[in-house]
CSV table of C-alpha atoms in Angstrom, one decimal:
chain,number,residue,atom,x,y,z
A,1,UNK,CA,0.0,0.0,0.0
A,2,UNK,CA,3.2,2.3,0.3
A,3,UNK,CA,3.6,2.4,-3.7
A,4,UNK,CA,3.4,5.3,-5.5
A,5,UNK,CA,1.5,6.5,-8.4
A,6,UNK,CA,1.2,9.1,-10.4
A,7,UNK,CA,-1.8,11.3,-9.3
A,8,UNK,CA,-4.4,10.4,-11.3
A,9,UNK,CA,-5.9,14.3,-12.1
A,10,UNK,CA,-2.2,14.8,-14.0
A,11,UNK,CA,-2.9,11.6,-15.9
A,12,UNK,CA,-5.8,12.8,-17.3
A,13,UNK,CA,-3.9,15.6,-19.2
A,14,UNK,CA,-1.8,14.2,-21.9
A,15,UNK,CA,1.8,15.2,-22.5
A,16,UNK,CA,1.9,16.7,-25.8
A,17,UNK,CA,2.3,20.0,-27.1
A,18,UNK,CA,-0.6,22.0,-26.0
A,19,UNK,CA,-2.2,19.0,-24.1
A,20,UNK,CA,-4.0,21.3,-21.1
A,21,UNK,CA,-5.5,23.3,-23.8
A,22,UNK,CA,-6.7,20.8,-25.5
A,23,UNK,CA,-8.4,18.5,-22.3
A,24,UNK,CA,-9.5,21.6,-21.0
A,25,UNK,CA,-11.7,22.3,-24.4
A,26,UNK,CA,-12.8,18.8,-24.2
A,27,UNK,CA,-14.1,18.6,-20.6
A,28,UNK,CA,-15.9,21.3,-21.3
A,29,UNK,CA,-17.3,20.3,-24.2
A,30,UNK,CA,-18.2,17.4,-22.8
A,31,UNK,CA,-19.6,18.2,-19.8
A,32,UNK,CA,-21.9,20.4,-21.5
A,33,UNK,CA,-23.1,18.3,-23.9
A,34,UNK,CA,-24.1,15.7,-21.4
A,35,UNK,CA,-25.8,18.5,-19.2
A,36,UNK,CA,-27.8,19.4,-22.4
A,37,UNK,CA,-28.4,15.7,-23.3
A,38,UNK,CA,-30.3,15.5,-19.6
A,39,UNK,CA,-32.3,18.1,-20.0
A,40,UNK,CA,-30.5,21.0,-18.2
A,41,UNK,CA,-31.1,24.0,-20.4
A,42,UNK,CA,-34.4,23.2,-21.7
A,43,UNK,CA,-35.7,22.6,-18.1
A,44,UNK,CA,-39.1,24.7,-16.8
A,45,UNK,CA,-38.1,23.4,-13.3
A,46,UNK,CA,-37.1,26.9,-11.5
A,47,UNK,CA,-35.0,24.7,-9.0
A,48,UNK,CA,-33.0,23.8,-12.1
A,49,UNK,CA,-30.5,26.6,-13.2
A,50,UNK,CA,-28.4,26.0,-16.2
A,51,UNK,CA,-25.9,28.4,-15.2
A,52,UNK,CA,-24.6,25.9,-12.6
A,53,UNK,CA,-24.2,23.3,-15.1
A,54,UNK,CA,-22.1,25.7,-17.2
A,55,UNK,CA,-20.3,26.8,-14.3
A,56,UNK,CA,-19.6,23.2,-13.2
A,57,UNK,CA,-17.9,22.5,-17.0
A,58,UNK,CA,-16.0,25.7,-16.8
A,59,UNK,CA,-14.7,24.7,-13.1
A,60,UNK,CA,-13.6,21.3,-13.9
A,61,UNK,CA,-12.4,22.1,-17.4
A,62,UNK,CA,-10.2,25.0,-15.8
A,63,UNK,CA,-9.3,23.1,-12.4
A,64,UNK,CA,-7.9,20.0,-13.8
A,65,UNK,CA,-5.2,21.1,-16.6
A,66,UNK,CA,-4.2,24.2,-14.1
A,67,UNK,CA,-3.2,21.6,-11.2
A,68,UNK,CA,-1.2,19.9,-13.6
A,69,UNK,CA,0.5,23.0,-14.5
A,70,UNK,CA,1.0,23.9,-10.9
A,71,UNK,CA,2.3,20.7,-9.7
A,72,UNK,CA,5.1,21.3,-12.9
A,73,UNK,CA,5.8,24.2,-11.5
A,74,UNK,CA,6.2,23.3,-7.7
A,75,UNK,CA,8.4,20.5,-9.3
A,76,UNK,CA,10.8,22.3,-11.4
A,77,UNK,CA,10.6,25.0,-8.1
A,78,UNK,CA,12.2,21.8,-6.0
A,79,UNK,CA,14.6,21.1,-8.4
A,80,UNK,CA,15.2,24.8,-8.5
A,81,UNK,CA,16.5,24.2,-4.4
A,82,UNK,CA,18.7,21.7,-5.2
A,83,UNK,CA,21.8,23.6,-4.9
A,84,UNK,CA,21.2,24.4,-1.2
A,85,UNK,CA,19.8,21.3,-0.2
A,86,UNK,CA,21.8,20.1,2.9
A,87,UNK,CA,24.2,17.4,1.6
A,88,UNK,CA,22.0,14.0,1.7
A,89,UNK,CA,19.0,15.5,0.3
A,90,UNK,CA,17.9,14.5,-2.9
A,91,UNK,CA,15.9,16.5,-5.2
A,92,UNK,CA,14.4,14.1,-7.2
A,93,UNK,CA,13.6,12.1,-4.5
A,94,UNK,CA,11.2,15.3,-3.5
A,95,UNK,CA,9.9,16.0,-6.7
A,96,UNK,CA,8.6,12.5,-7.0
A,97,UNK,CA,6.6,13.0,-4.2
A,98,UNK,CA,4.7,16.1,-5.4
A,99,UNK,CA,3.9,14.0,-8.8
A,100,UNK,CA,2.7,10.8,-6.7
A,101,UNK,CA,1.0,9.4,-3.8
A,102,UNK,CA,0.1,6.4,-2.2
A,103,UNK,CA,-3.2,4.4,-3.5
A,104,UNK,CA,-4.5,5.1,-0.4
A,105,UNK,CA,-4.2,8.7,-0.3
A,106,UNK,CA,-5.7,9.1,-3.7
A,107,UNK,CA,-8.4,7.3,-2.6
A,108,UNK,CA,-8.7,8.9,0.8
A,109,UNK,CA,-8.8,12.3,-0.9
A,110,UNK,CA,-12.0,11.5,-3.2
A,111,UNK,CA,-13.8,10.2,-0.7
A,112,UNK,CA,-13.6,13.1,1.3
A,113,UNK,CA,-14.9,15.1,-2.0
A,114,UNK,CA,-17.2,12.9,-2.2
A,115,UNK,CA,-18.7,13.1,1.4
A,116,UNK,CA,-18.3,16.5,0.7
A,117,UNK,CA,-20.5,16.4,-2.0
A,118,UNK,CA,-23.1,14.4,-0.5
A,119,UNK,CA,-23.2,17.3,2.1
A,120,UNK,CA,-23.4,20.3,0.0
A,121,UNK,CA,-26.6,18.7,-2.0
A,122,UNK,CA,-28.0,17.8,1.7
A,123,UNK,CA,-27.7,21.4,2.3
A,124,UNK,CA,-29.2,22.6,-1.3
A,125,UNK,CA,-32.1,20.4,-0.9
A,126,UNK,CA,-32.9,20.9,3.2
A,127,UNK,CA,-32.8,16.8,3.6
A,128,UNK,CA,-31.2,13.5,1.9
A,129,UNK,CA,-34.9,12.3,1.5
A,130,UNK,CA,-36.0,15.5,-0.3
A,131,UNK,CA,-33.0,15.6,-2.1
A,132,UNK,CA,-33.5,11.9,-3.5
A,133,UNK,CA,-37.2,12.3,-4.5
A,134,UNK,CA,-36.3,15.3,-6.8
A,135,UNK,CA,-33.5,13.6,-8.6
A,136,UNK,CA,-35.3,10.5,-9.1
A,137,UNK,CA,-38.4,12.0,-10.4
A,138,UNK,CA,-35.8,14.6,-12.7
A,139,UNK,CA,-33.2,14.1,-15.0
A,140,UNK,CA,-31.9,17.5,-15.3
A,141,UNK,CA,-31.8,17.3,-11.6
A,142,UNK,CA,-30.1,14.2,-11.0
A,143,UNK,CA,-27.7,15.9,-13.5
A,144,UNK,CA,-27.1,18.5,-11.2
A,145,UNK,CA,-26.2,16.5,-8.6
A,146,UNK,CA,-23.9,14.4,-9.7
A,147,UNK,CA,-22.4,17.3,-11.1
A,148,UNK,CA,-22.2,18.7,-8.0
A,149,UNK,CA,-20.6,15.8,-6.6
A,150,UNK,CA,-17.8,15.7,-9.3
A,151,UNK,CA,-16.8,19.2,-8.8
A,152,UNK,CA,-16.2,18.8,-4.8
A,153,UNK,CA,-14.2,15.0,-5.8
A,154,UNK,CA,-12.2,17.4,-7.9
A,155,UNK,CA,-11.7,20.1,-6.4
A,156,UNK,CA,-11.2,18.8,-2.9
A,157,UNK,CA,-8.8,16.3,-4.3
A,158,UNK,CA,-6.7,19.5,-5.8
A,159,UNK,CA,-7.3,21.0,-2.6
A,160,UNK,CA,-6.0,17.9,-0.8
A,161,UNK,CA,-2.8,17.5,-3.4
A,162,UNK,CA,-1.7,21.3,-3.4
A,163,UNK,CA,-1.8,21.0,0.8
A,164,UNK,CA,0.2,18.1,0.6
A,165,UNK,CA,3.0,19.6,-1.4
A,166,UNK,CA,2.9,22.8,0.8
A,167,UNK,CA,3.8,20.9,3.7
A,168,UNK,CA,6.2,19.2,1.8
A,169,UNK,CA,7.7,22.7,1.2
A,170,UNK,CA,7.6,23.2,4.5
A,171,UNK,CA,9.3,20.2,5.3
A,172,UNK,CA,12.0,21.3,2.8
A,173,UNK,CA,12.3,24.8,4.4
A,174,UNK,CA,13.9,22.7,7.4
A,175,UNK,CA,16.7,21.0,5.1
A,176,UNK,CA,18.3,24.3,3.2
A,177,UNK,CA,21.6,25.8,3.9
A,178,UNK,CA,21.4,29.2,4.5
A,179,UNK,CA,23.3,31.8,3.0
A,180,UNK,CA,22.1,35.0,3.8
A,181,UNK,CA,23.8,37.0,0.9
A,182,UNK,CA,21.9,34.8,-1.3
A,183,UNK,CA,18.8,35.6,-1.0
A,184,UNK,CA,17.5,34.9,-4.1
A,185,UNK,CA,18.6,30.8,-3.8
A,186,UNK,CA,15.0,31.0,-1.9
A,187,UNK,CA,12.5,32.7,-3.9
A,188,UNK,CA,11.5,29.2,-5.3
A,189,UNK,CA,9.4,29.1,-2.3
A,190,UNK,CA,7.3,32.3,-3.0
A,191,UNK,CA,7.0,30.9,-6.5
A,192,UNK,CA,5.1,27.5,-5.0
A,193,UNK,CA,3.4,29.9,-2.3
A,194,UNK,CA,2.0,32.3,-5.6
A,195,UNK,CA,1.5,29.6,-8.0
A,196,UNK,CA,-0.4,27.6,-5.9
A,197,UNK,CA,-2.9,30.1,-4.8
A,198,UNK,CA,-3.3,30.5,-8.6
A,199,UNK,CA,-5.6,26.9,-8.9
A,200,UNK,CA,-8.1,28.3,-6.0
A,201,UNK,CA,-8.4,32.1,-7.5
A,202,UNK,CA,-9.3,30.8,-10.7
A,203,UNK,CA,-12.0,29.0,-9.6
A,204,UNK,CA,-13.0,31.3,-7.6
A,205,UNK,CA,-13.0,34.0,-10.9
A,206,UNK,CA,-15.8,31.4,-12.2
A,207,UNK,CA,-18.3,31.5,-9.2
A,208,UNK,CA,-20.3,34.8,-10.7
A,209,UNK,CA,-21.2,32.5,-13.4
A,210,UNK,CA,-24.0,30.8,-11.3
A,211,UNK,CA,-24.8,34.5,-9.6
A,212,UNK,CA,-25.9,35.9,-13.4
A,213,UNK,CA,-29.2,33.6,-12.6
A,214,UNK,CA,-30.8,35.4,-9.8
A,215,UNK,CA,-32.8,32.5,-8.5
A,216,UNK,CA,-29.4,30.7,-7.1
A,217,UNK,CA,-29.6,30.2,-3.5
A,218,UNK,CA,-26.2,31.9,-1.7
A,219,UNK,CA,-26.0,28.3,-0.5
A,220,UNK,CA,-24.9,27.5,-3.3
A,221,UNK,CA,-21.9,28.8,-3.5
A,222,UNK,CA,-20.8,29.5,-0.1
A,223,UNK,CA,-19.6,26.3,1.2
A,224,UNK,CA,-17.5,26.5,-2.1
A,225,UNK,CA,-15.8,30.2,-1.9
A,226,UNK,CA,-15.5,29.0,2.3
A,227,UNK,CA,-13.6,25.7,1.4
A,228,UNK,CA,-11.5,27.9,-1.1
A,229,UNK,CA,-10.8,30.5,0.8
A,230,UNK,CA,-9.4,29.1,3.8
A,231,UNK,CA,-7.1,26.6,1.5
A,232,UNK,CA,-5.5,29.5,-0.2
A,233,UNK,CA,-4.3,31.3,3.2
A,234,UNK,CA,-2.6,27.5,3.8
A,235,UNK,CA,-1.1,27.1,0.6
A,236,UNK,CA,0.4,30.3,0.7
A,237,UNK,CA,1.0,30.9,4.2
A,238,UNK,CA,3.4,27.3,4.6
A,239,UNK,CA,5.7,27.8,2.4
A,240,UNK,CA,6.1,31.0,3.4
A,241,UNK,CA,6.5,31.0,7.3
A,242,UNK,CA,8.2,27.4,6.3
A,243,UNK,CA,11.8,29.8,5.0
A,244,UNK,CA,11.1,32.5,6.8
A,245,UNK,CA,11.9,31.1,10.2
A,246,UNK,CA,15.5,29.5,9.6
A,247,UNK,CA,15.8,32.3,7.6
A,248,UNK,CA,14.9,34.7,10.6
A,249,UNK,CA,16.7,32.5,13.1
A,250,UNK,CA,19.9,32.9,11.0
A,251,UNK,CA,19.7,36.6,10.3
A,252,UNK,CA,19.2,37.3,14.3
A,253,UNK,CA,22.1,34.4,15.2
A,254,UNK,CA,24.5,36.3,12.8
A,255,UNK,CA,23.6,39.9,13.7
A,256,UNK,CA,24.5,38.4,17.3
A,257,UNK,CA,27.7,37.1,16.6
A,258,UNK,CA,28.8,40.7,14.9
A,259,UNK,CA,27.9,43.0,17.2
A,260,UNK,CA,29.9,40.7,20.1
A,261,UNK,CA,32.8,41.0,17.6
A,262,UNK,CA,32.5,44.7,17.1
A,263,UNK,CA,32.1,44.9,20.7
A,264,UNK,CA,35.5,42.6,21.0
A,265,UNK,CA,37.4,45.0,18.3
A,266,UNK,CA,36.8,48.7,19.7
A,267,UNK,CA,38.0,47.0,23.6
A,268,UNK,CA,41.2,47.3,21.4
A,269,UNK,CA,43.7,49.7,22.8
A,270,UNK,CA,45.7,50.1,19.6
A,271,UNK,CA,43.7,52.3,17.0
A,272,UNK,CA,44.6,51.2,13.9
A,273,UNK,CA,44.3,47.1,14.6
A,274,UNK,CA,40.6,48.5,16.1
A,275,UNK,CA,39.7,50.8,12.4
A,276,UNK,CA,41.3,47.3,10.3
A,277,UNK,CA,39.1,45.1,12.6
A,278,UNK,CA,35.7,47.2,12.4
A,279,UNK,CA,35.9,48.1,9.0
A,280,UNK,CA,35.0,44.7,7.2
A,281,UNK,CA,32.5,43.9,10.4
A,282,UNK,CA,30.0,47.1,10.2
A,283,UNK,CA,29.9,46.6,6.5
A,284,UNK,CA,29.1,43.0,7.3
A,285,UNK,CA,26.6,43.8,9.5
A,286,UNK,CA,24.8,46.3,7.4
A,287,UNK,CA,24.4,43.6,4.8
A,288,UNK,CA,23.0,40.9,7.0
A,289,UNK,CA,21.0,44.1,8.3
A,290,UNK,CA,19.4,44.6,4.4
A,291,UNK,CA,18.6,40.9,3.7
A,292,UNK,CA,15.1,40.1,3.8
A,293,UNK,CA,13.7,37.9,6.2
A,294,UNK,CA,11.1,36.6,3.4
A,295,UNK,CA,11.8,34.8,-0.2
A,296,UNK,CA,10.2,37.6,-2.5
A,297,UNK,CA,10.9,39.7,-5.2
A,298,UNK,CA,9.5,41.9,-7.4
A,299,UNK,CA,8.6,39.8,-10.1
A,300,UNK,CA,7.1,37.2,-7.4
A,301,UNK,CA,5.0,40.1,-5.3
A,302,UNK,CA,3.7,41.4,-8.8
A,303,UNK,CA,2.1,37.7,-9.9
A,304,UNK,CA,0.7,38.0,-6.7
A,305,UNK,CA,-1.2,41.2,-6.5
A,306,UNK,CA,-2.2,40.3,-10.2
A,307,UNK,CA,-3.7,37.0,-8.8
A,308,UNK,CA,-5.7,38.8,-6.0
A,309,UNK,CA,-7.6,41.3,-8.1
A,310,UNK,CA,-9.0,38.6,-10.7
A,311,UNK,CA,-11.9,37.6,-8.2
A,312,UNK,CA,-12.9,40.7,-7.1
A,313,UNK,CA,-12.9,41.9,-11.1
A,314,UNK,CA,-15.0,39.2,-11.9
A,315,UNK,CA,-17.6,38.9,-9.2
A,316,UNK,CA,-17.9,43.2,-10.2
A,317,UNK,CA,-18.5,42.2,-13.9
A,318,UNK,CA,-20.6,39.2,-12.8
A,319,UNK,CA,-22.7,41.9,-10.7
A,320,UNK,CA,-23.0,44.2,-13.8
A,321,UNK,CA,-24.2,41.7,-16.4
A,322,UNK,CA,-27.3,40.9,-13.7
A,323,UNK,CA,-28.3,44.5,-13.4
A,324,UNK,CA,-27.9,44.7,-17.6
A,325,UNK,CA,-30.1,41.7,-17.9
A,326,UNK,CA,-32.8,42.9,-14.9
A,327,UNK,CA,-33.1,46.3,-16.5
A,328,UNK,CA,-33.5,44.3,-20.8
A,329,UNK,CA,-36.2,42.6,-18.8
């Protein structure tokens, strides 16, 4: 039960040349076309809203091809540590463990999407009994609910996967040298912290989709924007604090160990062997005063402000296309 395999939402994007492209147009085409198939957009059922059947193909067909993208990233971001991994540590060794897990895991993971799944359409529907009489006596319904159940196996699972390799970061944040006049050896850690986020601010970009049909209850999309929400502080926050404390520790430690030599070169009676001594120490010291106590840079901090503002934008335009529609009506 310790083997590994590759996890299976990366398998489902094939490596070629343009591969998440092209299994991104086809889940959605897909998706969409069974929705329609059941029923879904032709529906006089007001408790059936085909704006959350196009929001689930949008989700999936986004969430799947990004997360293999990501995990690439976070991959080549590992490798990118290699140099200051402590002598043992193997690279590859870690990026194997961000492309695979245990069959167990795997597992574990989409049944907790699934549970949470189960829940969510407990909570739409006010009872499991309720819930069961409308999707058995509607097609377009039971549509809906198993597409609401495959969105929270999904996303959950991505959820799940990116936490993992976060606290694998993490992990690796406790096995790097540090150099404090390097500071950029550790930036690859911002770039998993941003990237990551990335995944869970896209889908939250595509929540407004279900909002353009007034009729959508907020519980709808609550538990969703919660569950995404909180992940995003934890993917960006470990990998983060994971650096910054050795990197911290060290800064303190060194600044420390200076100022007792300074201190040690002006008890020097002899003036010159005091100037020759301090010299090369305060200009120390005000480097290892400068170095930042946290992996960014500008490029880094930029991808990440441009992140934030894309579900704000959207849930503004989403807001402005119901009001254009309310006043056509």
């Amino acid at each position: 039960m310790n083997e590994r395999y590759d996890i299976w939402l990366t398998k489902l994007v094939p490596n070629v040349r343009h591969g998440s492209l092209f299994i991104g147009v086809l889940i959605f085409v897909v998706l969409l076309a069974a929705h329609a198939a059941l029923g879904v957009f032709g529906s006089a059922d007001p408790r059936v809203a085909p704006e959350v059947a196009v929001f689930f193909s949008v989700l999936i067909a986004y969430i799947i091809p990004v997360f293999r993208y990501i995990t690439g990233l976070t991959a080549e971001a590992v490798r990118d540590l290699a140099p200051v991994l402590r002598e043992g540590d193997d690279a590859a060794y870690y990026m194997g463990s961000i492309r695979t897990r245990t069959l167990r895991t795997q597992l574990s993971f989409a049944a907790i999407g699934l549970v949470a799944g189960f829940a969510h359409n407990w909570l739409l529907s006010g009872s499991l009994a309720r819930s069961a009489d409308f999707v058995s006596n509607s097609a377009p319904a039971a549509a809906l609910f198993v597409g609401t159940l495959t969105v929270w196996l999904v996303v959950m699972s991505v959820v799940l996967f990116l936490v993992g390799n976060a606290r694998l970061m993490l992990r690796i944040a406790r096995r790097v040298n540090i150099d404090l006049l390097q500071p950029r050896a550790y930036t690859p850690f911002a770039r998993v912290a941003v990237s990551s986020t990335l995944a869970l601010i896209g889908a939250q970009a595509a929540f407004p989709i279900m909002w353009i049909n007034p009729d959508v209850s907020a519980e709808a999309a609550i538990p969703g924007l919660i569950a995404t929400a909180a992940a995003m502080l934890v993917l960006f926050a470990l990998p983060l604090i994971g650096i910054h404390t050795p990197l911290a520790h060290a800064k303190r430690t060194t600044i420390e160990t200076l100022d007792r030599a300074i201190k040690d070169a002006t008890d020097s009676n002899d003036p010159t062997s005091q100037l020759a001594a301090l010299n090369p120490l305060l200009t120390y010291r005000r480097e290892i005063q400068s170095a930042s106590e946290w992996p960014f840079d500008t490029s880094v901090a930029g991808r990440l402000a441009l992140y934030l503002i894309i579900p704000p934008f959207t849930w503004i335009g989403a807001a402005l296309i119901e009001m254009l529609l309310e006043r056509m009506v």
